[in-house]
Coordinates of C-alpha atoms in Angstrom, one line a residue:
X56 CA 40.9 52.7 157.0
X57 CA 39.9 49.1 157.0
X58 CA 36.2 48.3 157.3
X59 CA 34.6 45.0 158.1
X60 CA 31.1 44.0 156.9
X61 CA 29.1 47.2 157.1
X62 CA 25.5 46.0 156.3
X63 CA 23.9 45.3 159.7
X64 CA 20.3 44.2 159.2
X65 CA 17.4 43.3 161.5
X66 CA 14.2 41.6 160.5
X67 CA 10.9 43.4 160.5
X68 CA 7.5 41.7 159.9
X69 CA 5.2 43.7 157.8
X70 CA 1.9 42.9 156.0
X71 CA 2.5 40.4 153.3
X72 CA 6.3 40.8 153.3
X73 CA 9.4 40.0 155.2
X74 CA 11.6 43.1 155.0
X75 CA 14.7 44.5 156.6
X76 CA 15.9 47.6 158.3
X77 CA 19.5 48.8 158.1
X78 CA 20.8 50.0 161.5
X79 CA 22.9 53.1 161.6
X80 CA 21.6 54.2 158.2
X81 CA 21.7 57.8 157.1
X82 CA 18.4 57.2 155.2
X83 CA 16.5 55.8 158.2
X84 CA 16.7 52.3 156.8
X85 CA 13.1 51.8 155.8
X86 CA 10.5 53.4 153.5
X87 CA 6.8 53.0 153.6
X88 CA 5.3 52.8 150.1
X89 CA 1.8 52.2 151.1
X90 CA 2.0 48.4 150.8
X91 CA 4.3 48.1 153.8
X92 CA 7.8 49.1 154.7
X93 CA 10.8 48.3 152.4
X94 CA 14.5 48.2 153.1
X95 CA 16.4 51.0 151.5
X96 CA 19.4 49.6 149.7
X97 CA 21.8 52.1 148.0
X98 CA 23.7 51.7 144.7
X99 CA 26.6 54.1 144.7
X100 CA 27.8 55.9 141.6
X101 CA 31.1 57.5 141.0
X102 CA 31.8 59.5 137.8
X103 CA 32.9 62.9 136.6
X104 CA 29.7 64.8 137.1
X105 CA 31.4 68.2 136.5
X106 CA 34.3 69.2 134.3
X107 CA 35.3 68.4 130.8
X108 CA 34.1 64.7 131.0
X109 CA 30.8 65.5 132.6
X110 CA 28.8 64.6 129.4
X111 CA 29.9 61.0 130.0
X112 CA 29.5 61.1 133.8
X113 CA 26.0 62.4 133.8
X114 CA 25.0 59.7 131.3
X115 CA 26.4 57.1 133.7
X116 CA 24.6 58.5 136.7
X117 CA 21.2 58.8 134.9
X118 CA 21.4 55.4 133.5
X119 CA 22.0 53.8 136.9
X120 CA 19.2 55.9 138.3
X121 CA 16.9 54.5 135.6
X122 CA 17.9 50.9 136.5
X123 CA 17.0 51.6 140.1
X124 CA 13.7 53.2 139.2
X125 CA 12.8 50.3 136.9
X126 CA 13.6 47.8 139.7
X127 CA 11.5 49.6 142.2
X128 CA 8.6 50.0 139.7
X129 CA 8.6 46.3 138.9
X130 CA 9.2 45.2 142.5
X131 CA 12.2 43.3 141.1
X132 CA 13.4 42.4 144.7
X133 CA 10.5 42.1 147.0
X134 CA 10.9 44.1 150.2
X135 CA 13.8 46.2 148.9
X136 CA 13.7 49.8 147.6
X137 CA 16.8 50.8 145.6
X138 CA 18.2 54.3 145.8
X139 CA 21.2 55.9 144.1
X140 CA 23.9 58.0 145.7
X141 CA 26.1 59.7 143.0
X142 CA 29.4 61.3 143.8
X143 CA 31.6 63.5 141.5
X144 CA 35.2 62.5 141.0
X145 CA 35.9 65.1 138.4
X146 CA 38.1 62.5 136.7
X147 CA 40.7 63.0 139.5
X148 CA 42.1 59.8 141.2
X149 CA 42.3 61.3 144.6
X150 CA 38.7 62.4 144.5
X151 CA 37.7 59.0 143.4
X152 CA 39.5 57.5 146.4
X153 CA 37.8 59.9 148.8
X154 CA 34.4 59.0 147.2
X155 CA 35.1 55.3 147.7
X156 CA 35.8 55.9 151.3
X157 CA 32.6 57.8 151.7
X158 CA 30.5 55.1 149.9
X159 CA 32.1 52.4 152.1
X160 CA 31.1 54.5 155.1
X161 CA 27.4 54.5 154.1
X162 CA 26.1 51.2 155.5
X163 CA 23.2 51.1 153.1
X164 CA 25.5 51.0 150.0
X165 CA 25.5 47.4 148.7
X166 CA 27.4 48.0 145.4
X167 CA 28.9 50.8 143.3
X168 CA 28.8 51.6 139.6
X169 CA 31.9 53.4 138.3
X170 CA 34.2 55.1 137.7
X171 CA 34.6 56.3 134.1
X172 CA 38.4 56.6 134.2
X173 CA 40.8 53.7 134.7
X174 CA 43.3 55.9 136.6
X175 CA 40.5 56.8 139.0
X176 CA 39.6 53.1 139.4
X177 CA 43.2 52.2 140.4
X178 CA 42.8 54.4 143.5
X179 CA 39.4 53.1 144.4
X180 CA 39.8 49.3 144.1
X181 CA 41.6 48.7 147.3
X182 CA 39.2 50.8 149.3
X183 CA 36.2 48.8 148.1
X184 CA 38.0 45.4 148.4
X185 CA 38.8 46.1 152.1
X186 CA 35.1 46.5 152.8
X187 CA 34.1 43.6 150.5
X188 CA 32.0 46.1 148.5
X189 CA 31.3 45.3 144.8
X190 CA 32.4 47.7 142.1
X191 CA 31.1 47.5 138.5
X192 CA 32.6 49.9 136.0
X193 CA 30.7 50.6 132.8
X194 CA 33.7 52.2 131.1
X195 CA 37.2 51.2 132.5
X196 CA 39.2 49.5 129.8
X197 CA 42.7 49.1 131.3
X198 CA 43.5 45.4 131.5
X199 CA 45.6 45.6 134.7
X200 CA 42.5 46.4 136.7
X201 CA 41.2 42.9 136.4
X202 CA 44.1 40.8 135.1
X203 CA 47.0 42.3 137.1
X204 CA 50.1 44.3 136.1
X205 CA 51.8 41.3 134.3
X206 CA 48.9 40.6 131.9
X207 CA 51.1 41.7 129.0
X208 CA 53.5 38.9 129.8
X209 CA 50.7 36.3 129.8
X210 CA 50.5 36.2 133.6
X211 CA 46.9 36.8 134.7
X212 CA 46.1 37.3 138.3
X213 CA 42.9 39.1 139.5
X214 CA 44.0 41.8 141.9
X215 CA 40.6 42.4 143.6
X216 CA 37.6 40.0 143.5
X217 CA 35.3 42.9 144.2
X218 CA 36.0 44.5 140.8
X219 CA 33.8 43.9 137.7
X220 CA 33.2 45.7 134.5
X221 CA 30.7 45.7 131.6
X222 CA 33.2 47.3 129.3
X223 CA 35.6 45.4 127.1
X224 CA 39.3 46.0 127.8
X225 CA 41.9 47.9 125.8
X226 CA 43.5 44.5 124.8
X227 CA 40.4 44.0 122.7
X228 CA 39.9 47.7 121.7
X229 CA 43.5 48.4 120.8
X230 CA 43.9 45.3 118.7
X231 CA 40.5 45.9 117.0
X232 CA 41.6 49.5 116.1
X233 CA 45.0 48.5 114.7
X234 CA 43.4 45.8 112.5
X235 CA 40.8 48.2 111.2
X236 CA 43.3 51.0 110.5
X237 CA 45.8 48.6 108.8
X238 CA 43.4 46.3 106.9
X239 CA 40.2 48.2 106.3
X240 CA 41.5 51.8 106.1
X241 CA 44.7 50.8 104.4
X242 CA 47.0 52.9 106.5
X243 CA 50.5 51.6 106.9
X244 CA 52.5 54.4 108.6
X245 CA 51.0 55.8 111.8
X246 CA 52.2 58.4 114.3
X247 CA 51.2 57.6 117.8
X248 CA 50.4 60.1 120.6
X249 CA 49.1 59.6 124.1
X250 CA 48.1 61.7 127.1
X251 CA 50.4 59.9 129.6
X252 CA 47.4 58.7 131.6
X253 CA 46.6 55.1 132.5
X254 CA 43.9 54.8 129.9
X255 CA 45.5 56.7 127.0
X256 CA 49.1 55.3 127.4
X257 CA 47.9 51.8 127.8
X258 CA 45.6 51.9 124.8
X259 CA 48.3 53.4 122.6
X260 CA 50.8 50.8 123.6
X261 CA 48.4 47.9 122.8
X262 CA 47.5 49.5 119.5
X263 CA 51.2 50.1 118.6
X264 CA 52.1 46.5 119.3
X265 CA 49.3 45.1 117.1
X266 CA 49.9 47.5 114.3
X267 CA 53.6 46.5 114.1
X268 CA 52.7 42.8 114.2
X269 CA 50.4 43.4 111.2
X270 CA 53.3 44.9 109.2
X271 CA 52.6 48.5 109.8
X272 CA 55.3 51.2 110.6
X273 CA 55.2 53.6 113.6
X274 CA 56.5 56.9 112.1
X275 CA 57.0 58.5 115.5
X276 CA 55.6 59.0 119.0
X277 CA 54.8 61.9 121.3
X278 CA 52.9 62.8 124.4
X279 CA 50.5 65.6 125.3
X280 CA 49.4 66.9 128.7
X281 CA 45.9 66.7 129.9
X282 CA 44.1 70.1 130.1
X283 CA 46.7 71.8 127.9
X284 CA 45.4 73.3 124.7
X285 CA 48.5 74.0 122.5
X286 CA 49.7 70.9 120.8
X287 CA 51.3 72.6 117.8
X288 CA 54.7 71.1 118.4
X289 CA 53.2 67.6 118.3
X290 CA 51.2 68.5 115.2
X291 CA 54.4 69.7 113.5
X292 CA 56.1 66.4 114.3
X293 CA 53.2 64.5 112.8
X294 CA 53.4 66.6 109.6
X295 CA 57.2 66.1 109.2
X296 CA 57.1 62.4 109.9
X297 CA 55.2 61.7 106.7
X298 CA 52.7 59.5 108.5
X299 CA 49.5 58.6 106.7
X300 CA 47.5 58.5 110.0
X301 CA 47.6 59.3 113.7
X302 CA 46.5 57.2 116.6
X303 CA 45.7 59.0 119.8
X304 CA 45.4 57.4 123.2
X305 CA 43.4 59.8 125.4
X306 CA 40.1 61.6 125.8
X307 CA 38.1 63.9 123.6
X308 CA 39.0 67.3 125.1
X309 CA 42.7 66.9 124.0
X310 CA 41.9 64.6 121.1
X311 CA 39.7 67.2 119.4
X312 CA 42.2 69.9 119.7
X313 CA 45.0 67.7 118.5
X314 CA 43.1 66.7 115.4
X315 CA 42.4 70.3 114.7
X316 CA 46.0 71.4 115.0
X317 CA 47.3 68.5 113.0
X318 CA 45.0 69.4 110.1
X319 CA 46.0 73.1 110.4
X320 CA 49.6 72.0 109.5
X321 CA 48.3 70.8 106.2
X322 CA 48.5 67.1 107.1
X323 CA 45.2 66.0 105.8
X324 CA 45.3 62.6 107.5
X325 CA 42.8 60.8 109.8
X326 CA 43.2 60.7 113.6
X327 CA 42.0 57.6 115.3
X328 CA 41.4 56.9 118.9
X329 CA 39.5 54.8 121.4
X330 CA 36.1 55.2 123.1
X331 CA 37.6 58.2 125.0
X332 CA 37.3 60.4 121.9
X333 CA 34.0 59.0 120.5
X334 CA 31.9 61.9 121.7
X335 CA 30.3 64.9 119.8
X336 CA 32.5 67.2 121.8
X337 CA 35.5 65.8 120.0
X338 CA 34.1 67.1 116.7
X339 CA 33.0 70.5 118.2
X340 CA 36.4 71.0 119.7
X341 CA 37.9 71.4 116.3
X342 CA 37.7 74.4 114.0
X343 CA 38.8 72.3 111.1
X344 CA 36.6 69.7 109.4
X345 CA 37.0 66.3 111.1
X346 CA 35.8 64.3 108.1
X347 CA 37.4 60.9 108.2
X348 CA 38.6 60.8 111.8
X349 CA 38.0 57.5 113.5
X350 CA 37.2 56.0 116.9
X351 CA 36.5 52.6 118.3
X352 CA 33.9 52.1 121.0
X353 CA 32.9 49.1 123.2
X354 CA 29.8 47.3 122.1
X355 CA 27.5 47.9 119.2
X356 CA 25.6 51.2 118.7
X357 CA 22.9 51.2 121.3
X358 CA 20.4 52.8 119.0
X359 CA 20.7 49.8 116.6
X360 CA 20.3 47.1 119.3
X361 CA 16.8 45.6 119.6
X362 CA 17.7 44.9 123.2
X363 CA 18.1 48.6 123.9
X364 CA 14.8 49.9 122.6
X365 CA 13.1 49.9 125.9
X366 CA 16.1 51.5 127.6
X367 CA 16.0 54.3 125.1
X368 CA 12.3 54.9 125.5
X369 CA 12.4 54.8 129.3
X370 CA 15.4 57.1 129.4
X371 CA 13.6 59.6 127.2
X372 CA 10.4 59.3 129.3
X373 CA 12.2 60.1 132.5
X374 CA 13.2 63.5 131.1
X375 CA 16.9 63.5 132.0
X376 CA 18.4 66.7 130.8
X377 CA 21.6 65.0 129.7
X378 CA 21.9 62.2 127.1
X379 CA 22.9 58.7 128.1
X380 CA 26.0 59.2 126.0
X381 CA 28.6 56.6 125.2
X382 CA 28.3 54.5 128.4
X383 CA 24.6 54.7 129.2
X384 CA 23.7 51.2 128.1
X385 CA 26.7 49.7 129.9
X386 CA 25.9 51.8 133.1
X387 CA 22.3 50.5 133.1
X388 CA 23.6 47.0 132.7
X389 CA 26.1 47.5 135.5
X390 CA 23.4 48.8 137.8
X391 CA 21.1 45.9 136.8
X392 CA 23.9 43.4 137.5
X393 CA 24.1 44.7 141.1
X394 CA 20.3 44.5 141.4
X395 CA 20.3 40.9 140.1
X396 CA 23.0 40.0 142.6
X397 CA 21.0 41.5 145.5
X398 CA 18.0 39.6 144.2
X399 CA 19.9 36.3 144.2
X400 CA 21.3 36.8 147.6
X401 CA 17.9 37.7 149.1
X402 CA 16.3 34.7 147.4
X403 CA 18.9 32.3 148.8
X404 CA 18.4 33.7 152.3
X405 CA 14.7 33.5 152.9
X406 CA 13.8 36.8 151.3
X407 CA 16.2 38.9 153.2
X408 CA 19.8 40.0 153.0
X409 CA 22.3 38.3 155.4
X410 CA 24.5 40.2 157.8
X411 CA 27.4 39.8 155.3
X412 CA 25.3 41.3 152.5
X413 CA 28.1 43.1 150.8
X414 CA 30.4 40.0 150.5
X415 CA 27.4 37.9 149.4
X416 CA 26.6 40.3 146.6
X417 CA 30.2 40.2 145.4
X418 CA 30.0 36.4 145.2
X419 CA 26.6 36.6 143.5
X420 CA 27.9 39.0 140.9
X421 CA 30.3 36.5 139.6
X422 CA 27.4 34.2 138.7
X423 CA 25.0 36.9 137.3
X424 CA 23.8 36.3 133.7
X425 CA 21.0 38.1 132.0
X426 CA 19.9 39.7 128.7
X427 CA 20.8 43.4 129.1
X428 CA 20.6 46.6 127.2
X429 CA 23.9 45.8 125.5
X430 CA 23.3 42.1 125.0
X431 CA 24.2 39.2 127.1
X432 CA 25.6 40.3 130.5
X433 CA 27.9 38.0 132.4
X434 CA 31.5 38.1 133.9
X435 CA 34.4 35.8 133.5
X436 CA 36.9 34.6 136.1
X437 CA 38.6 38.0 136.2
X438 CA 35.4 40.0 136.5
X439 CA 35.6 41.1 132.9
X440 CA 32.6 41.2 130.6
X441 CA 32.1 38.2 128.4
X442 CA 30.7 40.6 125.7
X443 CA 33.5 41.5 123.3
X444 CA 31.5 43.5 120.8
X445 CA 33.2 46.6 119.3
X446 CA 32.4 49.2 116.7
X447 CA 34.4 51.6 114.6
X448 CA 33.0 55.1 114.1
X449 CA 33.9 57.6 111.5
X450 CA 33.2 61.3 111.3
X451 CA 30.9 61.9 108.4
X452 CA 28.9 65.1 107.9
X453 CA 29.9 66.5 111.2
X454 CA 28.8 63.5 113.3
X455 CA 30.0 60.0 114.3
X456 CA 28.7 57.3 112.1
X457 CA 29.2 53.6 112.7
X458 CA 31.1 51.9 109.9
X459 CA 32.0 48.5 111.3
X460 CA 30.7 46.4 114.2
X461 CA 32.1 43.0 115.1
X462 CA 32.7 40.5 117.9
X463 CA 36.4 40.3 118.7
X464 CA 37.9 36.9 119.5
X465 CA 41.3 37.1 121.0

């Protein structure tokens, strides 16, 4: 279904403020906070809120919620009250597409944060673009989402100008991982496994290409299926290949079990993956010791960033039952980017949102720049983050410990 501009606004004069009311809104359009009515503007969130990746999804939802609450508390955009509508995609592309349609249909939604999975994003992008609704992912890393399918050939074309992300792409992450494994860890013969999904297969391919360019050898390749638990045949292939390491493109539910089963063959070699495995659940999924396993993740450790101290304090103060997890800081920054775009649009239009509010926010997002939780937040001509910071983590003493952080320059 194709939607035109869906934010229809009328002006209301209130004491000390010029505010707006959204017609046809499910939320009634305005909210009286004692100091006068405010327009309700919704930031949508799409993430896996249930299922095996819910630990990450809940952190995304809560962090965007915190951004909205902070904006409201500080009166960041005079006359506007931010709310969050979070939908569960269960990491399923079809569910994400249905959620995108639902969010587009809510006339109060001015921007969306999410999803977690690149494969889900592929099914959502077109829906948002047709409605000129901004989408900012805190976690998608597949390059084609922003640079087109031929990015690997050096042909860059942005598919949708409504798509942005605060996460670095797999081009950066895959190369960074290969360089660390080859140069820092001294591994020269790697066995590569992926889960056949958009994120995992893409990341593994980029890693493999860089590892071979550095002079490394790929001892073998194999694939696993998401939600399966018996990877013994793959583990046996790894063992017989004589590889000194494994690279896995996929998520932590399968990655943890694969690492476990490889070690049970007697192959005492490290498994490395991307940000999809850098979660405590990766470690707990294994009955064998994970000491030495590695993962890359976008950005620097949030706990070690001076810019993240207030975020961490405020998150704790809100009493969320789930941790902010791997993408909390990036989710907060994604939500804050939407808020800053709304602020810019309203300021340029006499303190109110124009009739084409959604399209105006998309345009404003491309010019947003601020000091965020994760550092400088801004977007390049493809909608990609300009922040290329990455970290390598290693399992030590039963937990992920950061061992190297750096800014990657392609």
